[in-house]
PDB file of C-alpha atoms in Angstrom:
ATOM      1  CA  UNK P   1      95.344 -48.126  71.405  1.00 83.00           C
ATOM      2  CA  UNK P   2      96.250 -48.743  67.489  1.00 85.00           C
ATOM      3  CA  UNK P   3      96.142 -45.716  66.173  1.00 82.00           C
ATOM      4  CA  UNK P   4      98.933 -43.987  68.956  1.00 84.00           C
ATOM      5  CA  UNK P   5     101.098 -47.152  69.801  1.00 85.00           C
ATOM      6  CA  UNK P   6     103.250 -50.551  69.004  1.00 87.00           C
ATOM      7  CA  UNK P   7     102.593 -53.826  70.587  1.00 88.00           C
ATOM      8  CA  UNK P   8     104.719 -56.467  70.983  1.00 88.00           C
ATOM      9  CA  UNK P   9     103.557 -59.631  72.010  1.00 88.00           C
ATOM     10  CA  UNK P  10     104.368 -63.242  71.867  1.00 88.00           C
ATOM     11  CA  UNK P  11     101.001 -64.558  71.616  1.00 89.00           C
ATOM     12  CA  UNK P  12      99.972 -63.075  68.332  1.00 90.00           C
ATOM     13  CA  UNK P  13      96.435 -62.892  69.708  1.00 91.00           C
ATOM     14  CA  UNK P  14      96.627 -60.992  72.700  1.00 90.00           C
ATOM     15  CA  UNK P  15      98.947 -58.523  70.487  1.00 90.00           C
ATOM     16  CA  UNK P  16      96.315 -58.126  68.478  1.00 91.00           C
ATOM     17  CA  UNK P  17      93.468 -58.088  70.979  1.00 91.00           C
ATOM     18  CA  UNK P  18      95.523 -55.700  73.052  1.00 90.00           C
ATOM     19  CA  UNK P  19      95.729 -53.243  69.043  1.00 91.00           C
ATOM     20  CA  UNK P  20      91.492 -53.430  69.505  1.00 91.00           C
ATOM     21  CA  UNK P  21      90.923 -51.545  73.192  1.00 90.00           C
ATOM     22  CA  UNK P  22      89.326 -48.629  72.357  1.00 88.00           C
ATOM     23  CA  UNK P  23      91.125 -45.614  74.813  1.00 85.00           C
ATOM     24  CA  UNK P  24      88.857 -43.001  74.782  1.00 82.00           C
ATOM     25  CA  UNK P  25      86.071 -42.043  73.608  1.00 80.00           C
ATOM     26  CA  UNK P  26      86.414 -39.147  70.880  1.00 74.00           C
ATOM     27  CA  UNK P  27      85.321 -35.954  72.454  1.00 71.00           C
ATOM     28  CA  UNK P  28      82.681 -33.736  70.012  1.00 71.00           C
ATOM     29  CA  UNK P  29      83.731 -29.891  71.473  1.00 70.00           C
ATOM     30  CA  UNK P  30      88.035 -30.484  70.932  1.00 71.00           C
ATOM     31  CA  UNK P  31      90.052 -30.468  68.545  1.00 76.00           C
ATOM     32  CA  UNK P  32      93.108 -32.102  70.402  1.00 78.00           C
ATOM     33  CA  UNK P  33      93.312 -35.419  72.739  1.00 82.00           C
ATOM     34  CA  UNK P  34      96.762 -35.670  75.345  1.00 83.00           C
ATOM     35  CA  UNK P  35      96.922 -39.776  76.213  1.00 86.00           C
ATOM     36  CA  UNK P  36      99.752 -39.921  78.857  1.00 87.00           C
ATOM     37  CA  UNK P  37     101.174 -43.486  79.263  1.00 89.00           C
ATOM     38  CA  UNK P  38      99.754 -44.459  82.013  1.00 90.00           C
ATOM     39  CA  UNK P  39      95.991 -44.106  80.354  1.00 88.00           C
ATOM     40  CA  UNK P  40      97.430 -46.710  78.014  1.00 89.00           C
ATOM     41  CA  UNK P  41      98.422 -49.459  80.872  1.00 89.00           C
ATOM     42  CA  UNK P  42      95.330 -48.983  82.998  1.00 90.00           C
ATOM     43  CA  UNK P  43      93.110 -49.585  79.707  1.00 89.00           C
ATOM     44  CA  UNK P  44      95.782 -52.865  78.979  1.00 90.00           C
ATOM     45  CA  UNK P  45      95.543 -53.881  82.467  1.00 89.00           C
ATOM     46  CA  UNK P  46      91.957 -52.912  83.353  1.00 90.00           C
ATOM     47  CA  UNK P  47      91.307 -56.116  79.846  1.00 87.00           C
ATOM     48  CA  UNK P  48      94.636 -58.268  80.895  1.00 87.00           C
ATOM     49  CA  UNK P  49      95.605 -58.725  84.240  1.00 84.00           C
ATOM     50  CA  UNK P  50      99.212 -60.251  85.195  1.00 84.00           C
ATOM     51  CA  UNK P  51     100.861 -58.764  82.251  1.00 86.00           C
ATOM     52  CA  UNK P  52     104.085 -57.561  82.254  1.00 86.00           C
ATOM     53  CA  UNK P  53     104.509 -53.900  80.337  1.00 87.00           C
ATOM     54  CA  UNK P  54     107.532 -51.851  79.078  1.00 88.00           C
ATOM     55  CA  UNK P  55     106.915 -48.766  77.675  1.00 87.00           C
ATOM     56  CA  UNK P  56     109.696 -47.318  74.600  1.00 86.00           C
ATOM     57  CA  UNK P  57     109.330 -44.046  73.530  1.00 83.00           C
ATOM     58  CA  UNK P  58     107.492 -40.830  74.779  1.00 83.00           C
ATOM     59  CA  UNK P  59     105.628 -40.864  78.161  1.00 85.00           C
ATOM     60  CA  UNK P  60     101.992 -38.456  75.953  1.00 85.00           C
ATOM     61  CA  UNK P  61     100.074 -38.997  72.878  1.00 83.00           C
ATOM     62  CA  UNK P  62      98.379 -35.509  71.192  1.00 80.00           C
ATOM     63  CA  UNK P  63      95.099 -37.026  68.941  1.00 81.00           C
ATOM     64  CA  UNK P  64      94.211 -34.830  66.867  1.00 78.00           C
ATOM     65  CA  UNK P  65      90.975 -35.495  65.677  1.00 75.00           C
ATOM     66  CA  UNK P  66      89.914 -34.247  62.465  1.00 73.00           C
ATOM     67  CA  UNK P  67      87.162 -35.044  61.631  1.00 68.00           C
ATOM     68  CA  UNK P  68      85.628 -34.218  57.907  1.00 67.00           C
ATOM     69  CA  UNK P  69      82.604 -34.779  55.596  1.00 66.00           C
ATOM     70  CA  UNK P  70      83.463 -32.388  52.829  1.00 70.00           C
ATOM     71  CA  UNK P  71      83.840 -33.086  49.716  1.00 82.00           C
ATOM     72  CA  UNK P  72      86.841 -33.903  47.132  1.00 85.00           C
ATOM     73  CA  UNK P  73      86.077 -31.753  44.580  1.00 89.00           C
ATOM     74  CA  UNK P  74      85.414 -29.157  47.682  1.00 87.00           C
ATOM     75  CA  UNK P  75      89.537 -29.860  48.086  1.00 86.00           C
ATOM     76  CA  UNK P  76      90.092 -29.500  45.084  1.00 90.00           C
ATOM     77  CA  UNK P  77      89.302 -26.016  44.822  1.00 93.00           C
ATOM     78  CA  UNK P  78      90.563 -25.049  47.941  1.00 91.00           C
ATOM     79  CA  UNK P  79      94.277 -26.527  46.966  1.00 91.00           C
ATOM     80  CA  UNK P  80      93.490 -25.263  43.755  1.00 95.00           C
ATOM     81  CA  UNK P  81      92.223 -21.707  44.558  1.00 96.00           C
ATOM     82  CA  UNK P  82      95.470 -21.470  47.816  1.00 95.00           C
ATOM     83  CA  UNK P  83      97.659 -22.480  44.490  1.00 94.00           C
ATOM     84  CA  UNK P  84      96.825 -19.422  42.654  1.00 96.00           C
ATOM     85  CA  UNK P  85      97.314 -16.729  44.918  1.00 96.00           C
ATOM     86  CA  UNK P  86     100.372 -18.464  46.251  1.00 93.00           C
ATOM     87  CA  UNK P  87     101.503 -17.371  42.715  1.00 93.00           C
ATOM     88  CA  UNK P  88     100.303 -14.705  41.968  1.00 95.00           C
ATOM     89  CA  UNK P  89     102.021 -13.885  45.066  1.00 94.00           C
ATOM     90  CA  UNK P  90     105.678 -14.782  44.288  1.00 90.00           C
ATOM     91  CA  UNK P  91     105.265 -13.482  41.111  1.00 89.00           C
ATOM     92  CA  UNK P  92     104.132 -10.267  42.319  1.00 93.00           C
ATOM     93  CA  UNK P  93     107.125 -10.279  45.146  1.00 93.00           C
ATOM     94  CA  UNK P  94     109.325 -11.142  41.360  1.00 88.00           C
ATOM     95  CA  UNK P  95     108.467  -8.167  39.841  1.00 89.00           C
ATOM     96  CA  UNK P  96     108.863  -5.632  42.928  1.00 93.00           C
ATOM     97  CA  UNK P  97     112.242  -6.515  43.277  1.00 92.00           C
ATOM     98  CA  UNK P  98     113.388  -6.470  40.345  1.00 88.00           C
ATOM     99  CA  UNK P  99     111.136  -2.902  39.808  1.00 90.00           C
ATOM    100  CA  UNK P 100     113.410  -2.430  42.890  1.00 92.00           C
ATOM    101  CA  UNK P 101     116.420  -2.631  42.099  1.00 91.00           C
ATOM    102  CA  UNK P 102     115.718  -2.040  37.969  1.00 91.00           C
ATOM    103  CA  UNK P 103     116.993  -5.440  37.037  1.00 90.00           C
ATOM    104  CA  UNK P 104     116.052  -3.861  33.365  1.00 89.00           C
ATOM    105  CA  UNK P 105     118.909  -1.232  33.459  1.00 92.00           C
ATOM    106  CA  UNK P 106     121.476  -4.076  35.367  1.00 91.00           C
ATOM    107  CA  UNK P 107     120.450  -6.495  32.025  1.00 92.00           C
ATOM    108  CA  UNK P 108     121.376  -3.545  29.537  1.00 92.00           C
ATOM    109  CA  UNK P 109     124.715  -3.241  31.662  1.00 93.00           C
ATOM    110  CA  UNK P 110     125.193  -6.114  32.047  1.00 92.00           C
ATOM    111  CA  UNK P 111     124.677  -7.799  28.165  1.00 92.00           C
ATOM    112  CA  UNK P 112     125.911  -4.395  27.112  1.00 93.00           C
ATOM    113  CA  UNK P 113     129.601  -5.387  29.418  1.00 93.00           C
ATOM    114  CA  UNK P 114     129.570  -8.858  27.456  1.00 92.00           C
ATOM    115  CA  UNK P 115     129.398  -8.348  24.507  1.00 91.00           C
ATOM    116  CA  UNK P 116     129.653  -4.623  23.361  1.00 92.00           C
ATOM    117  CA  UNK P 117     125.828  -3.692  22.570  1.00 91.00           C
ATOM    118  CA  UNK P 118     123.708  -1.210  23.461  1.00 93.00           C
ATOM    119  CA  UNK P 119     120.354  -2.704  23.222  1.00 91.00           C
ATOM    120  CA  UNK P 120     116.759  -1.736  25.084  1.00 91.00           C
ATOM    121  CA  UNK P 121     116.359  -5.315  24.793  1.00 90.00           C
ATOM    122  CA  UNK P 122     118.723  -7.620  26.149  1.00 91.00           C
ATOM    123  CA  UNK P 123     116.473 -10.949  25.100  1.00 90.00           C
ATOM    124  CA  UNK P 124     118.549 -13.752  25.840  1.00 90.00           C
ATOM    125  CA  UNK P 125     119.812 -12.186  29.125  1.00 90.00           C
ATOM    126  CA  UNK P 126     117.015 -12.298  30.719  1.00 90.00           C
ATOM    127  CA  UNK P 127     115.271 -15.613  29.270  1.00 92.00           C
ATOM    128  CA  UNK P 128     118.344 -17.112  30.174  1.00 93.00           C
ATOM    129  CA  UNK P 129     117.559 -15.596  34.009  1.00 91.00           C
ATOM    130  CA  UNK P 130     113.929 -16.316  34.046  1.00 89.00           C
ATOM    131  CA  UNK P 131     115.185 -20.409  33.542  1.00 93.00           C
ATOM    132  CA  UNK P 132     117.954 -19.730  35.530  1.00 92.00           C
ATOM    133  CA  UNK P 133     115.738 -18.516  38.863  1.00 88.00           C
ATOM    134  CA  UNK P 134     113.461 -21.503  37.832  1.00 85.00           C
ATOM    135  CA  UNK P 135     116.132 -24.418  37.566  1.00 88.00           C
ATOM    136  CA  UNK P 136     117.789 -22.681  40.601  1.00 87.00           C
ATOM    137  CA  UNK P 137     115.146 -22.864  43.371  1.00 83.00           C
ATOM    138  CA  UNK P 138     114.105 -26.433  41.996  1.00 81.00           C
ATOM    139  CA  UNK P 139     117.268 -27.492  42.545  1.00 80.00           C
ATOM    140  CA  UNK P 140     117.158 -25.209  45.759  1.00 78.00           C
ATOM    141  CA  UNK P 141     114.071 -27.482  46.726  1.00 74.00           C
ATOM    142  CA  UNK P 142     115.267 -30.356  46.309  1.00 69.00           C
ATOM    143  CA  UNK P 143     113.270 -31.715  42.639  1.00 66.00           C
ATOM    144  CA  UNK P 144     115.742 -32.645  40.999  1.00 67.00           C
ATOM    145  CA  UNK P 145     118.677 -35.144  42.469  1.00 61.00           C
ATOM    146  CA  UNK P 146     118.515 -38.866  43.054  1.00 56.00           C
ATOM    147  CA  UNK P 147     115.729 -42.022  42.776  1.00 58.00           C
ATOM    148  CA  UNK P 148     117.341 -44.184  45.510  1.00 54.00           C
ATOM    149  CA  UNK P 149     117.634 -42.067  48.822  1.00 61.00           C
ATOM    150  CA  UNK P 150     116.102 -38.154  48.801  1.00 71.00           C
ATOM    151  CA  UNK P 151     116.360 -35.912  51.357  1.00 75.00           C
ATOM    152  CA  UNK P 152     114.151 -32.972  52.844  1.00 78.00           C
ATOM    153  CA  UNK P 153     113.479 -30.005  51.171  1.00 77.00           C
ATOM    154  CA  UNK P 154     114.686 -27.231  53.566  1.00 81.00           C
ATOM    155  CA  UNK P 155     110.656 -26.157  53.170  1.00 81.00           C
ATOM    156  CA  UNK P 156     109.611 -30.371  54.739  1.00 84.00           C
ATOM    157  CA  UNK P 157     111.768 -28.782  57.251  1.00 89.00           C
ATOM    158  CA  UNK P 158     110.307 -25.964  58.246  1.00 91.00           C
ATOM    159  CA  UNK P 159     106.644 -27.213  57.442  1.00 92.00           C
ATOM    160  CA  UNK P 160     108.399 -30.210  59.229  1.00 93.00           C
ATOM    161  CA  UNK P 161     109.466 -27.397  62.830  1.00 95.00           C
ATOM    162  CA  UNK P 162     106.364 -25.944  62.844  1.00 94.00           C
ATOM    163  CA  UNK P 163     104.410 -28.746  63.094  1.00 90.00           C
ATOM    164  CA  UNK P 164     106.019 -29.870  65.981  1.00 90.00           C
ATOM    165  CA  UNK P 165     105.809 -26.101  67.832  1.00 91.00           C
ATOM    166  CA  UNK P 166     101.871 -26.278  66.772  1.00 88.00           C
ATOM    167  CA  UNK P 167     102.249 -29.959  68.782  1.00 84.00           C
ATOM    168  CA  UNK P 168     104.517 -28.324  71.609  1.00 84.00           C
ATOM    169  CA  UNK P 169     102.739 -25.902  72.308  1.00 86.00           C
ATOM    170  CA  UNK P 170      99.215 -27.851  72.714  1.00 82.00           C
ATOM    171  CA  UNK P 171     101.392 -30.110  74.849  1.00 80.00           C
ATOM    172  CA  UNK P 172     102.571 -27.511  76.864  1.00 81.00           C
ATOM    173  CA  UNK P 173      98.749 -25.019  76.725  1.00 79.00           C
ATOM    174  CA  UNK P 174      96.519 -28.082  76.980  1.00 65.00           C
ATOM    175  CA  UNK P 175      93.392 -26.114  78.878  1.00 54.00           C
ATOM    176  CA  UNK P 176      91.743 -29.598  81.135  1.00 46.00           C
ATOM    177  CA  UNK P 177      88.151 -28.787  80.851  1.00 41.00           C
TER     178      UNK P 177
END
């Protein structure tokens, strides 16, 4: 019970006992289980008669069954490899974009407009442009800011929406076996 619900009760011992109630046996063949508030009420009433139960919040809870037996080193290697692939992919995307728009020629023209000198390697402009991309992405993803109240970054919001959509899909398309 304590994994899926909060229980409020005047009797602290009763509250602890209710939180220790086992709701379901974890199935081996499923990756998630949907538990209804009615199932929770039935379990409580089966253990403790004559209680007044009031519910607040959602009617159903989706419990992800995640039994992980892999070690931390394997997890670290996976994270490293995925990060490396994403880093290389992002770099290639930026390089291909710059090749498509002929960024080198654009930098030469901008450098000439600012300084009045023609050069084949406008390094001052290219270095500042590269730093600007990195700093701009860090600011966009809220990596710099106030130490107190931290707002979620756009990436965190999109990940939240994605997780919510997956949970909604699982709740609405659950195959009853």
